[in-house]
CSV table of C-alpha atoms and ligand atoms in Angstrom, one decimal:
chain,number,residue,atom,x,y,z
A,1,UNK,CA,-43.4,-46.5,-38.1
A,2,UNK,CA,-40.7,-49.1,-37.4
A,3,UNK,CA,-39.3,-49.2,-33.8
A,4,UNK,CA,-35.9,-50.0,-35.2
A,5,UNK,CA,-36.0,-46.8,-37.2
A,6,UNK,CA,-37.1,-44.9,-34.1
A,7,UNK,CA,-34.2,-46.3,-32.0
A,8,UNK,CA,-31.6,-45.6,-34.7
A,9,UNK,CA,-33.0,-42.1,-35.2
A,10,UNK,CA,-32.9,-41.3,-31.5
A,11,UNK,CA,-29.2,-42.2,-31.4
A,12,UNK,CA,-28.5,-40.2,-34.5
A,13,UNK,CA,-30.3,-37.2,-32.9
A,14,UNK,CA,-28.2,-37.5,-29.7
A,15,UNK,CA,-25.2,-37.4,-31.9
A,16,UNK,CA,-26.4,-34.5,-34.0
A,17,UNK,CA,-27.2,-32.5,-30.9
A,18,UNK,CA,-23.5,-32.3,-30.2
A,19,UNK,CA,-22.6,-31.2,-33.7
A,20,UNK,CA,-25.3,-28.7,-34.6
A,21,UNK,CA,-26.2,-25.5,-32.7
A,22,UNK,CA,-29.3,-25.7,-30.6
A,23,UNK,CA,-31.4,-23.3,-32.7
A,24,UNK,CA,-30.7,-25.1,-35.9
A,25,UNK,CA,-31.4,-28.4,-34.2
A,26,UNK,CA,-34.8,-27.2,-32.9
A,27,UNK,CA,-35.8,-25.7,-36.2
A,28,UNK,CA,-34.5,-28.4,-38.6
A,29,UNK,CA,-33.8,-31.7,-36.9
A,30,UNK,CA,-36.3,-31.9,-34.1
A,31,UNK,CA,-39.2,-31.8,-36.6
A,32,UNK,CA,-38.0,-35.0,-38.4
A,33,UNK,CA,-39.7,-38.3,-37.6
A,34,UNK,CA,-38.2,-41.7,-38.2
A,35,UNK,CA,-40.4,-43.7,-40.5
A,36,UNK,CA,-38.7,-46.9,-41.5
A,37,UNK,CA,-35.4,-48.7,-42.3
A,38,UNK,CA,-35.4,-50.3,-45.7
A,39,UNK,CA,-32.2,-52.3,-46.1
A,40,UNK,CA,-29.5,-49.6,-46.1
A,41,UNK,CA,-31.9,-46.7,-46.2
A,42,UNK,CA,-33.2,-44.8,-43.3
A,43,UNK,CA,-36.6,-43.2,-44.2
A,44,UNK,CA,-37.3,-39.9,-42.5
A,45,UNK,CA,-40.6,-38.1,-42.5
A,46,UNK,CA,-41.2,-34.3,-42.6
A,47,UNK,CA,-44.4,-32.4,-42.8
A,48,UNK,CA,-43.9,-30.7,-46.2
A,49,UNK,CA,-41.7,-30.6,-49.3
A,50,UNK,CA,-40.1,-27.4,-48.2
A,51,UNK,CA,-38.5,-29.1,-45.2
A,52,UNK,CA,-37.5,-32.0,-47.4
A,53,UNK,CA,-35.7,-29.7,-49.9
A,54,UNK,CA,-34.1,-27.6,-47.2
A,55,UNK,CA,-32.8,-30.6,-45.3
A,56,UNK,CA,-31.5,-32.3,-48.4
A,57,UNK,CA,-29.7,-29.1,-49.5
A,58,UNK,CA,-28.3,-28.2,-46.1
A,59,UNK,CA,-28.2,-31.0,-43.6
A,60,UNK,CA,-28.1,-34.2,-45.5
A,61,UNK,CA,-24.3,-34.7,-45.1
A,62,UNK,CA,-24.5,-34.1,-41.3
A,63,UNK,CA,-27.3,-36.6,-40.9
A,64,UNK,CA,-25.5,-39.1,-43.1
A,65,UNK,CA,-22.3,-38.8,-41.1
A,66,UNK,CA,-24.1,-39.1,-37.8
A,67,UNK,CA,-25.9,-42.3,-39.2
A,68,UNK,CA,-22.6,-43.8,-40.2
A,69,UNK,CA,-21.1,-43.2,-36.8
A,70,UNK,CA,-24.2,-44.5,-34.9
A,71,UNK,CA,-24.9,-47.5,-37.2
A,72,UNK,CA,-21.3,-48.3,-37.8
A,73,UNK,CA,-21.9,-48.5,-41.6
A,74,UNK,CA,-22.8,-46.4,-44.6
A,75,UNK,CA,-26.5,-45.6,-44.7
A,76,UNK,CA,-28.6,-43.8,-47.3
A,77,UNK,CA,-31.2,-41.2,-46.2
A,78,UNK,CA,-34.5,-40.7,-47.9
A,79,UNK,CA,-37.1,-38.1,-46.9
A,80,UNK,CA,-40.7,-38.6,-47.3
A,81,UNK,CA,-43.4,-36.0,-46.9
A,82,UNK,CA,-46.0,-36.8,-44.2
A,83,UNK,CA,-48.2,-33.8,-44.3
A,84,UNK,CA,-50.6,-33.4,-41.5
A,85,UNK,CA,-54.2,-33.0,-42.8
A,86,UNK,CA,-54.5,-29.3,-42.0
A,87,UNK,CA,-51.3,-28.5,-44.0
A,88,UNK,CA,-52.4,-30.5,-47.0
A,89,UNK,CA,-55.7,-28.7,-47.2
A,90,UNK,CA,-53.9,-25.3,-47.6
A,91,UNK,CA,-54.1,-24.1,-51.2
A,92,UNK,CA,-50.9,-23.8,-53.2
A,93,UNK,CA,-49.9,-20.2,-53.9
A,94,UNK,CA,-52.7,-18.7,-56.0
A,95,UNK,CA,-52.3,-17.4,-59.5
A,96,UNK,CA,-51.6,-13.7,-59.6
A,97,UNK,CA,-55.0,-12.9,-60.8
A,98,UNK,CA,-57.0,-14.9,-58.2
A,99,UNK,CA,-54.5,-13.8,-55.5
A,100,UNK,CA,-55.8,-10.2,-55.8
A,101,UNK,CA,-59.0,-11.3,-53.9
A,102,UNK,CA,-59.4,-13.0,-50.6
A,103,UNK,CA,-61.9,-15.7,-49.8
A,104,UNK,CA,-64.8,-13.3,-49.8
A,105,UNK,CA,-63.8,-11.9,-53.1
A,106,UNK,CA,-62.7,-8.6,-51.6
A,107,UNK,CA,-59.3,-7.2,-52.2
A,108,UNK,CA,-57.4,-8.5,-49.1
A,109,UNK,CA,-54.9,-5.6,-48.9
A,110,UNK,CA,-57.4,-3.1,-47.5
A,111,UNK,CA,-55.8,-1.5,-44.5
A,112,UNK,CA,-57.1,-2.3,-41.1
A,113,UNK,CA,-58.8,-5.4,-42.2
A,114,UNK,CA,-59.9,-7.3,-39.1
A,115,UNK,CA,-57.9,-10.2,-38.0
A,116,UNK,CA,-55.0,-9.2,-40.1
A,117,UNK,CA,-51.6,-9.2,-38.4
A,118,UNK,CA,-49.9,-5.9,-38.5
A,119,UNK,CA,-46.5,-5.9,-40.1
A,120,UNK,CA,-43.8,-4.7,-37.9
A,121,UNK,CA,-41.5,-2.2,-39.7
A,122,UNK,CA,-38.1,-2.0,-38.1
A,123,UNK,CA,-36.7,1.2,-39.6
A,124,UNK,CA,-33.6,2.7,-38.1
A,125,UNK,CA,-34.3,6.3,-37.5
A,126,UNK,CA,-30.7,7.3,-38.7
A,127,UNK,CA,-31.3,5.9,-42.2
A,128,UNK,CA,-33.1,8.8,-43.8
A,129,UNK,CA,-32.5,10.6,-47.1
A,130,UNK,CA,-31.3,13.7,-45.2
A,131,UNK,CA,-28.3,11.8,-43.8
A,132,UNK,CA,-27.4,10.1,-47.1
A,133,UNK,CA,-24.4,11.8,-48.7
A,134,UNK,CA,-24.7,11.8,-52.5
A,135,UNK,CA,-21.7,11.3,-54.8
A,136,UNK,CA,-21.0,9.9,-58.2
A,137,UNK,CA,-20.9,6.4,-56.8
A,138,UNK,CA,-24.5,6.5,-55.6
A,139,UNK,CA,-26.2,9.3,-57.4
A,140,UNK,CA,-28.1,7.0,-59.7
A,141,UNK,CA,-29.3,4.8,-56.9
A,142,UNK,CA,-30.3,7.8,-54.8
A,143,UNK,CA,-32.3,9.4,-57.6
A,144,UNK,CA,-34.1,6.2,-58.4
A,145,UNK,CA,-34.9,5.7,-54.7
A,146,UNK,CA,-36.2,9.2,-54.4
A,147,UNK,CA,-38.4,8.7,-57.4
A,148,UNK,CA,-40.1,5.6,-56.0
A,149,UNK,CA,-40.4,7.1,-52.6
A,150,UNK,CA,-42.2,10.1,-54.1
A,151,UNK,CA,-44.4,8.2,-56.5
A,152,UNK,CA,-44.8,4.6,-55.2
A,153,UNK,CA,-46.0,2.2,-57.8
A,154,UNK,CA,-45.7,4.7,-60.5
A,155,UNK,CA,-42.0,5.4,-61.1
A,156,UNK,CA,-40.3,2.0,-61.4
A,157,UNK,CA,-41.6,-1.2,-60.0
A,158,UNK,CA,-39.7,-3.0,-58.7
A,159,UNK,CA,-36.6,-0.9,-57.9
A,160,UNK,CA,-33.6,-3.2,-57.5
A,161,UNK,CA,-30.5,-1.7,-55.9
A,162,UNK,CA,-27.3,-3.7,-55.8
A,163,UNK,CA,-23.8,-3.1,-54.5
A,164,UNK,CA,-21.0,-4.4,-52.3
A,165,UNK,CA,-21.2,-4.7,-48.5
A,166,UNK,CA,-21.3,-1.5,-46.5
A,167,UNK,CA,-22.0,0.8,-49.4
A,168,UNK,CA,-25.4,2.1,-48.3
A,169,UNK,CA,-28.1,-0.2,-49.6
A,170,UNK,CA,-29.8,-0.7,-46.3
A,171,UNK,CA,-29.6,3.0,-45.6
A,172,UNK,CA,-31.2,3.9,-48.9
A,173,UNK,CA,-34.0,1.3,-48.8
A,174,UNK,CA,-34.9,2.4,-45.3
A,175,UNK,CA,-34.8,6.0,-46.3
A,176,UNK,CA,-37.4,5.1,-48.9
A,177,UNK,CA,-39.5,3.6,-46.2
A,178,UNK,CA,-39.2,6.6,-43.9
A,179,UNK,CA,-40.1,9.0,-46.7
A,180,UNK,CA,-43.1,7.0,-47.8
A,181,UNK,CA,-44.4,6.9,-44.2
A,182,UNK,CA,-44.2,10.7,-44.0
A,183,UNK,CA,-46.2,11.1,-47.2
A,184,UNK,CA,-49.3,9.1,-46.5
A,185,UNK,CA,-50.4,6.4,-44.1
A,186,UNK,CA,-49.1,3.6,-46.2
A,187,UNK,CA,-48.7,0.1,-45.0
A,188,UNK,CA,-44.9,0.0,-45.3
A,189,UNK,CA,-43.1,-3.2,-44.7
A,190,UNK,CA,-39.3,-3.4,-44.4
A,191,UNK,CA,-37.5,-6.6,-43.6
A,192,UNK,CA,-34.4,-8.5,-44.6
A,193,UNK,CA,-34.8,-11.5,-46.8
A,194,UNK,CA,-33.5,-13.6,-44.0
A,195,UNK,CA,-36.3,-12.4,-41.7
A,196,UNK,CA,-38.8,-13.2,-44.5
A,197,UNK,CA,-37.4,-16.7,-44.6
A,198,UNK,CA,-37.7,-17.1,-40.8
A,199,UNK,CA,-41.3,-15.8,-41.0
A,200,UNK,CA,-42.0,-18.3,-43.8
A,201,UNK,CA,-40.6,-21.2,-41.9
A,202,UNK,CA,-42.5,-20.2,-38.8
A,203,UNK,CA,-45.7,-20.1,-40.8
A,204,UNK,CA,-45.0,-23.6,-42.1
A,205,UNK,CA,-44.4,-24.8,-38.6
A,206,UNK,CA,-47.6,-23.2,-37.3
A,207,UNK,CA,-49.5,-24.1,-40.4
A,208,UNK,CA,-50.4,-20.5,-40.9
A,209,UNK,CA,-49.3,-20.1,-44.5
A,210,UNK,CA,-52.5,-18.3,-45.5
A,211,UNK,CA,-51.9,-15.6,-42.9
A,212,UNK,CA,-48.3,-15.3,-44.1
A,213,UNK,CA,-49.5,-14.7,-47.6
A,214,UNK,CA,-52.2,-12.2,-46.6
A,215,UNK,CA,-49.7,-10.3,-44.5
A,216,UNK,CA,-47.2,-9.7,-47.3
A,217,UNK,CA,-49.8,-9.2,-50.0
A,218,UNK,CA,-51.6,-6.6,-48.1
A,219,UNK,CA,-48.6,-4.2,-47.9
A,220,UNK,CA,-48.5,-1.0,-50.0
A,221,UNK,CA,-44.8,-0.8,-49.9
A,222,UNK,CA,-42.6,-3.9,-49.6
A,223,UNK,CA,-38.9,-3.3,-49.0
A,224,UNK,CA,-36.9,-6.5,-48.9
A,225,UNK,CA,-33.2,-6.2,-48.1
A,226,UNK,CA,-30.5,-8.6,-49.3
A,227,UNK,CA,-32.6,-10.7,-51.7
A,228,UNK,CA,-29.4,-12.6,-52.8
A,229,UNK,CA,-30.4,-14.6,-49.7
A,230,UNK,CA,-33.1,-16.2,-52.0
A,231,UNK,CA,-30.3,-18.1,-53.7
A,232,UNK,CA,-31.0,-21.8,-53.9
A,233,UNK,CA,-34.1,-21.5,-51.7
A,234,UNK,CA,-36.7,-22.9,-54.0
A,235,UNK,CA,-39.7,-23.0,-51.8
A,236,UNK,CA,-39.2,-19.4,-50.6
A,237,UNK,CA,-38.7,-18.3,-54.2
A,238,UNK,CA,-42.0,-19.9,-55.1
A,239,UNK,CA,-43.7,-18.0,-52.3
A,240,UNK,CA,-42.0,-14.8,-53.1
A,241,UNK,CA,-42.9,-15.1,-56.8
A,242,UNK,CA,-46.6,-15.1,-56.1
A,243,UNK,CA,-46.3,-12.3,-53.6
A,244,UNK,CA,-44.4,-10.3,-56.2
A,245,UNK,CA,-47.0,-10.9,-58.9
A,246,UNK,CA,-49.8,-10.0,-56.6
A,247,UNK,CA,-48.3,-6.7,-55.5
A,248,UNK,CA,-47.1,-5.8,-59.0
A,249,UNK,CA,-50.5,-6.4,-60.4
A,250,UNK,CA,-52.0,-4.0,-57.9
A,251,UNK,CA,-49.3,-1.4,-58.4
A,252,UNK,CA,-47.9,-1.7,-54.9
A,253,UNK,CA,-44.3,-0.6,-54.8
A,254,UNK,CA,-41.5,-3.1,-54.2
A,255,UNK,CA,-37.8,-2.4,-53.6
A,256,UNK,CA,-35.1,-5.0,-53.3
A,257,UNK,CA,-31.5,-4.8,-52.5
A,258,UNK,CA,-28.8,-7.4,-53.2
A,259,UNK,CA,-25.0,-7.7,-53.2
A,260,UNK,CA,-25.1,-8.4,-57.0
A,261,UNK,CA,-27.4,-7.9,-60.0
A,262,UNK,CA,-30.4,-10.2,-60.4
A,263,UNK,CA,-28.8,-12.3,-63.2
A,264,UNK,CA,-25.7,-13.0,-61.1
A,265,UNK,CA,-27.6,-14.4,-58.1
A,266,UNK,CA,-26.9,-18.1,-58.4
A,267,UNK,CA,-29.8,-20.5,-58.0
A,268,UNK,CA,-32.4,-17.8,-58.6
A,269,UNK,CA,-35.3,-19.0,-60.8
A,270,UNK,CA,-35.3,-17.3,-64.2
A,271,UNK,CA,-38.8,-16.0,-63.8
A,272,UNK,CA,-37.6,-14.1,-60.6
A,273,UNK,CA,-34.5,-12.8,-62.4
A,274,UNK,CA,-36.7,-11.4,-65.1
A,275,UNK,CA,-39.2,-9.9,-62.7
A,276,UNK,CA,-36.4,-8.2,-60.7
A,277,UNK,CA,-35.3,-6.6,-63.9
A,278,UNK,CA,-38.8,-5.4,-64.9
A,279,UNK,CA,-38.4,-2.0,-63.2
A,280,UNK,CA,-35.2,-0.2,-62.6
A,281,UNK,CA,-31.9,-2.0,-61.8
A,282,UNK,CA,-29.5,0.4,-60.2
A,283,UNK,CA,-26.2,0.0,-58.3
A,284,UNK,CA,-24.0,1.6,-55.7
A,285,UNK,CA,-20.2,1.7,-56.3
A,286,UNK,CA,-17.5,2.2,-53.7
A,287,UNK,CA,-17.4,6.0,-53.0
A,288,UNK,CA,-14.6,8.2,-54.3
A,289,UNK,CA,-12.3,10.2,-52.1
A,290,UNK,CA,-14.5,13.4,-52.0
A,291,UNK,CA,-17.6,11.4,-51.1
A,292,UNK,CA,-15.7,9.5,-48.4
A,293,UNK,CA,-14.6,12.8,-46.9
A,294,UNK,CA,-18.1,14.2,-47.1
A,295,UNK,CA,-19.6,11.1,-45.4
A,296,UNK,CA,-17.0,11.4,-42.6
A,297,UNK,CA,-17.9,15.1,-42.1
A,298,UNK,CA,-21.6,14.3,-42.1
A,299,UNK,CA,-21.1,11.5,-39.6
A,300,UNK,CA,-19.0,13.6,-37.3
A,301,UNK,CA,-21.6,16.3,-37.3
A,302,UNK,CA,-24.3,13.8,-36.4
A,303,UNK,CA,-22.1,12.5,-33.6
A,304,UNK,CA,-21.4,16.0,-32.5
A,305,UNK,CA,-17.7,15.7,-32.6
A,306,UNK,CA,-14.9,17.5,-34.5
A,307,UNK,CA,-11.7,15.8,-35.6
A,308,UNK,CA,-8.8,17.6,-37.2
A,309,UNK,CA,-9.0,17.9,-41.0
A,310,UNK,CA,-5.8,15.9,-41.5
A,311,UNK,CA,-7.2,13.0,-39.5
A,312,UNK,CA,-10.4,12.9,-41.6
A,313,UNK,CA,-8.3,13.0,-44.7
A,314,UNK,CA,-6.2,10.1,-43.5
A,315,UNK,CA,-9.3,8.1,-42.9
A,316,UNK,CA,-10.8,9.0,-46.2
A,317,UNK,CA,-7.5,8.1,-48.0
A,318,UNK,CA,-7.0,4.8,-46.2
A,319,UNK,CA,-10.4,3.2,-46.0
A,320,UNK,CA,-11.8,3.0,-49.5
A,321,UNK,CA,-14.1,0.2,-50.2
A,322,UNK,CA,-16.6,0.0,-47.3
A,323,UNK,CA,-18.5,2.9,-45.6
A,324,UNK,CA,-19.2,0.8,-42.6
A,325,UNK,CA,-15.5,0.4,-42.0
A,326,UNK,CA,-15.1,4.1,-42.5
A,327,UNK,CA,-17.7,4.8,-39.8
A,328,UNK,CA,-16.1,2.2,-37.5
A,329,UNK,CA,-12.8,4.0,-37.8
A,330,UNK,CA,-14.3,7.3,-37.0
A,331,UNK,CA,-16.0,5.9,-33.9
A,332,UNK,CA,-12.8,4.2,-32.8
A,333,UNK,CA,-10.7,7.3,-33.2
A,334,UNK,CA,-13.3,9.4,-31.4
A,335,UNK,CA,-13.6,7.0,-28.5
A,336,UNK,CA,-9.9,6.9,-28.0
A,337,UNK,CA,-9.5,10.6,-28.0
A,338,UNK,CA,-12.4,11.0,-25.5
A,339,UNK,CA,-11.0,8.4,-23.1
A,340,UNK,CA,-7.3,9.2,-23.3
A,341,UNK,CA,-7.7,13.0,-23.5
A,342,UNK,CA,-4.8,12.7,-25.9
A,343,UNK,CA,-4.2,14.9,-28.9
A,344,UNK,CA,-4.8,12.9,-32.1
A,345,UNK,CA,-1.7,12.8,-34.2
A,346,UNK,CA,-1.6,11.1,-37.5
A,347,UNK,CA,0.9,8.4,-36.2
A,348,UNK,CA,-1.5,7.6,-33.4
A,349,UNK,CA,-4.5,7.3,-35.7
A,350,UNK,CA,-2.5,5.0,-38.0
A,351,UNK,CA,-1.5,2.7,-35.2
A,352,UNK,CA,-5.1,2.7,-33.9
A,353,UNK,CA,-6.5,1.6,-37.2
A,354,UNK,CA,-3.8,-0.7,-38.5
A,355,UNK,CA,-6.2,-3.7,-38.8
A,356,UNK,CA,-8.8,-1.7,-40.7
A,357,UNK,CA,-6.3,0.0,-43.0
A,358,UNK,CA,-4.5,-3.2,-43.9
A,359,UNK,CA,-7.6,-5.0,-45.0
A,360,UNK,CA,-8.6,-2.2,-47.3
A,361,UNK,CA,-5.4,-1.5,-49.2
A,362,UNK,CA,-4.0,-3.7,-51.9
A,363,UNK,CA,-0.7,-2.0,-52.4
A,364,UNK,CA,0.4,-4.1,-55.4
A,365,UNK,CA,-2.6,-3.7,-57.6
A,366,UNK,CA,-1.9,-0.5,-59.5
A,367,UNK,CA,-3.8,1.2,-62.3
A,368,UNK,CA,-0.7,1.2,-64.4
A,369,UNK,CA,-0.1,-2.5,-63.8
A,370,UNK,CA,-3.7,-3.2,-64.9
A,371,UNK,CA,-3.3,-1.1,-68.0
A,372,UNK,CA,-0.1,-3.0,-68.9
A,373,UNK,CA,-1.7,-6.4,-68.4
A,374,UNK,CA,-4.8,-5.5,-70.4
A,375,UNK,CA,-2.8,-4.0,-73.2
A,376,UNK,CA,-0.6,-7.1,-73.4
A,377,UNK,CA,-3.7,-9.3,-73.4
A,378,UNK,CA,-5.3,-7.5,-76.4
A,379,UNK,CA,-1.9,-6.9,-78.0
A,380,UNK,CA,-2.3,-3.2,-78.2
A,381,UNK,CA,0.3,-0.6,-77.2
A,382,UNK,CA,0.4,0.9,-73.7
A,383,UNK,CA,0.0,4.3,-75.3
A,384,UNK,CA,-3.4,3.2,-76.6
A,385,UNK,CA,-4.7,3.1,-73.1
A,386,UNK,CA,-4.5,6.9,-72.9
A,387,UNK,CA,-5.0,7.8,-76.5
A,388,UNK,CA,-8.0,9.5,-77.9
A,389,UNK,CA,-8.4,7.0,-80.7
A,390,UNK,CA,-12.0,5.6,-80.7
A,391,UNK,CA,-11.6,2.6,-83.0
A,392,UNK,CA,-13.1,-0.5,-81.5
A,393,UNK,CA,-9.8,-2.5,-81.3
A,394,UNK,CA,-8.5,0.1,-79.0
A,395,UNK,CA,-11.7,1.3,-77.4
A,396,UNK,CA,-12.7,-2.1,-76.0
A,397,UNK,CA,-9.3,-2.8,-74.3
A,398,UNK,CA,-9.4,0.6,-72.8
A,399,UNK,CA,-13.0,0.1,-71.5
A,400,UNK,CA,-12.0,-3.3,-70.1
A,401,UNK,CA,-9.0,-1.8,-68.4
A,402,UNK,CA,-11.1,0.9,-66.8
A,403,UNK,CA,-13.6,-1.8,-65.6
A,404,UNK,CA,-10.7,-3.8,-64.1
A,405,UNK,CA,-9.3,-0.7,-62.3
A,406,UNK,CA,-12.7,-0.1,-60.8
A,407,UNK,CA,-13.2,-3.6,-59.6
A,408,UNK,CA,-9.6,-4.6,-58.7
A,409,UNK,CA,-8.3,-1.4,-57.1
A,410,UNK,CA,-9.9,1.0,-54.7
A,411,UNK,CA,-8.9,4.0,-56.8
A,412,UNK,CA,-11.7,6.5,-57.2
A,413,UNK,CA,-13.4,7.3,-60.5
A,414,UNK,CA,-11.6,10.6,-60.9
A,415,UNK,CA,-8.2,8.9,-60.1
A,416,UNK,CA,-8.9,6.2,-62.7
A,417,UNK,CA,-10.1,8.8,-65.2
A,418,UNK,CA,-6.9,10.8,-64.8
A,419,UNK,CA,-4.8,7.7,-65.4
A,420,UNK,CA,-6.6,7.2,-68.8
A,421,UNK,CA,-6.8,10.9,-69.7
A,422,UNK,CA,-10.6,10.7,-69.4
A,423,UNK,CA,-13.3,12.1,-67.1
A,424,UNK,CA,-14.8,10.1,-64.3
A,425,UNK,CA,-18.1,10.0,-66.3
A,426,UNK,CA,-16.3,8.1,-69.1
A,427,UNK,CA,-14.9,5.6,-66.5
A,428,UNK,CA,-18.4,5.1,-65.1
A,429,UNK,CA,-19.8,4.6,-68.6
A,430,UNK,CA,-17.1,2.0,-69.4
A,431,UNK,CA,-17.7,0.2,-66.2
A,432,UNK,CA,-21.4,0.0,-66.9
A,433,UNK,CA,-21.1,-1.2,-70.4
A,434,UNK,CA,-18.5,-3.9,-69.6
A,435,UNK,CA,-20.6,-4.9,-66.6
A,436,UNK,CA,-23.8,-5.2,-68.6
A,437,UNK,CA,-22.0,-7.2,-71.3
A,438,UNK,CA,-20.6,-9.6,-68.8
A,439,UNK,CA,-24.2,-10.2,-67.7
A,440,UNK,CA,-25.5,-11.1,-71.2
A,441,UNK,CA,-22.4,-12.6,-73.0
A,442,UNK,CA,-20.9,-15.7,-71.5
A,443,UNK,CA,-17.9,-15.7,-73.8
A,444,UNK,CA,-17.1,-12.2,-72.9
A,445,UNK,CA,-17.5,-13.1,-69.2
A,446,UNK,CA,-14.9,-15.9,-69.6
A,447,UNK,CA,-12.5,-13.5,-71.4
A,448,UNK,CA,-12.8,-11.1,-68.5
A,449,UNK,CA,-12.1,-13.9,-66.0
A,450,UNK,CA,-8.9,-14.8,-68.0
A,451,UNK,CA,-7.8,-11.1,-68.0
A,452,UNK,CA,-8.4,-11.0,-64.3
A,453,UNK,CA,-6.1,-14.0,-63.8
A,454,UNK,CA,-3.5,-12.4,-66.0
A,455,UNK,CA,-3.5,-9.2,-64.0
A,456,UNK,CA,-3.4,-11.2,-60.7
A,457,UNK,CA,-0.4,-13.2,-61.9
A,458,UNK,CA,1.4,-10.1,-63.1
A,459,UNK,CA,1.0,-8.4,-59.7
B,501,LIG,P1,-25.1,-2.1,-47.0
B,501,LIG,O1,-26.6,-2.4,-46.7
B,501,LIG,O2,-24.9,-1.8,-48.4
B,501,LIG,O3,-24.2,-3.2,-46.5
B,501,LIG,P2,-25.5,0.1,-45.1
B,501,LIG,O4,-26.6,0.7,-45.7
B,501,LIG,O5,-25.7,-0.8,-43.9
B,501,LIG,O6,-24.7,-0.8,-46.2
B,501,LIG,O7,-24.4,1.2,-44.8
B,501,LIG,C1,-23.3,1.0,-43.9
B,501,LIG,C2,-23.1,2.2,-43.2
B,501,LIG,O8,-22.6,3.2,-44.0
B,501,LIG,C3,-24.4,2.7,-42.6
B,501,LIG,O9,-24.1,3.2,-41.3
B,501,LIG,C4,-24.8,3.9,-43.5
B,501,LIG,O10,-25.4,4.9,-42.8
B,501,LIG,C5,-23.4,4.4,-44.0
B,501,LIG,N1,-23.6,4.9,-45.3
B,501,LIG,C6,-23.5,4.3,-46.5
B,501,LIG,N2,-23.6,5.1,-47.5
B,501,LIG,C7,-23.8,6.3,-47.0
B,501,LIG,C8,-24.0,7.6,-47.6
B,501,LIG,N3,-24.0,7.8,-48.9
B,501,LIG,N4,-24.1,8.7,-46.8
B,501,LIG,C9,-24.0,8.5,-45.5
B,501,LIG,N5,-23.9,7.3,-44.8
B,501,LIG,C10,-23.7,6.2,-45.6
B,502,LIG,MG1,-27.4,-4.0,-45.8
């Protein structure tokens, strides 16, 4: 270790402390050791390659900037792994087959095994199947969830649920957990992918990777929320891959949620993409008007309140794409009414919720505008958008237009269906087939992107 490197690094650290929040500093910077300065390169030591990768991907530019300021010149940074002996002696993740046994050759997922850390399940008591309102937008995801809850490891494994923010993924995955717990004394583990990451990092720091592995591989039911968080986290993906294989091999149920389908998570290893697609991939769409209204009614019942029907309808009409916002609006309106003892008029509700309403409505993006742009793109007549003709040169533009309406407006499935002279089921079918094709056909995907631009510019 060179004393010059130590001195420079101490100054860099003082500078970094003022730039990076304390938690991040403690977790990612404080663990670095200065090793050497070789000409223009500061060599820094970390205890394993995961740290190296993480620092290179996330903090290198901060460190380089701080170095430039402290040293008064451009410096390169190089990391080197200086593993303490104990960490080096830990085995790499085992192969799926050998991972099914512990050191004594016994399956290590037997419940109540001595010395095994119990997994904390943090399930929210409100997120149960009974309080989940079913509609066309989530019927498929709900049915698949029920199937795995009732027959863990036998229906689909894994179950992968994707959908936009605030559409009920966490609610559903936790409902599965609650249900499973009422059926049999299973070892159910629910956690967000971010918590899994934190646990993993802690286990690296405490050199307790073996316990980490045992803990997750001994679950009967592993529910991981928001796995898009795995994006570009190579070491965690590697760990998760082996856990996945192990649990899958022993028919333990896994459920994952994500904000997008597996093949659209950037920086996710191909072998994980394919494993996530092994079982059932299902999605939740933004709810239609009727479902939004039903959710509001169900929530107000749970909150033991009663708002006038026209207020509920105004909320359901105005807030379309996020159920969390819908709930937020309901709470805000109720709170106001309770404190002010004022009758709730529609004008009052509108002014109370202006910020929420504005964000959710895109007044210029209309179904008709989309139909017009898509027809122009494919060089078909506007009338073909609503015709019954099924030939491919008309059917494809129509499907694409329905897909665009679903993704670019907040109109409900029945509303879109009506604009095309079709049922909501046809719209859903079109959405799925276009969506699936985007996933497997890169040229088609590019075409869709061009159409999107055209629609945007015509707005
Ligand atoms: P996500 O995980 O997809 O971001 P959440 O599961 O956290 O969304 O849902 C946001 C809020 O909306 C939660 O309070 C949840 O209870 C509620 N919610 C979502 N979908 C439904 C539904 N179908 N029925 C009842 N409540 C729902
Ligand atoms: Mg969630």
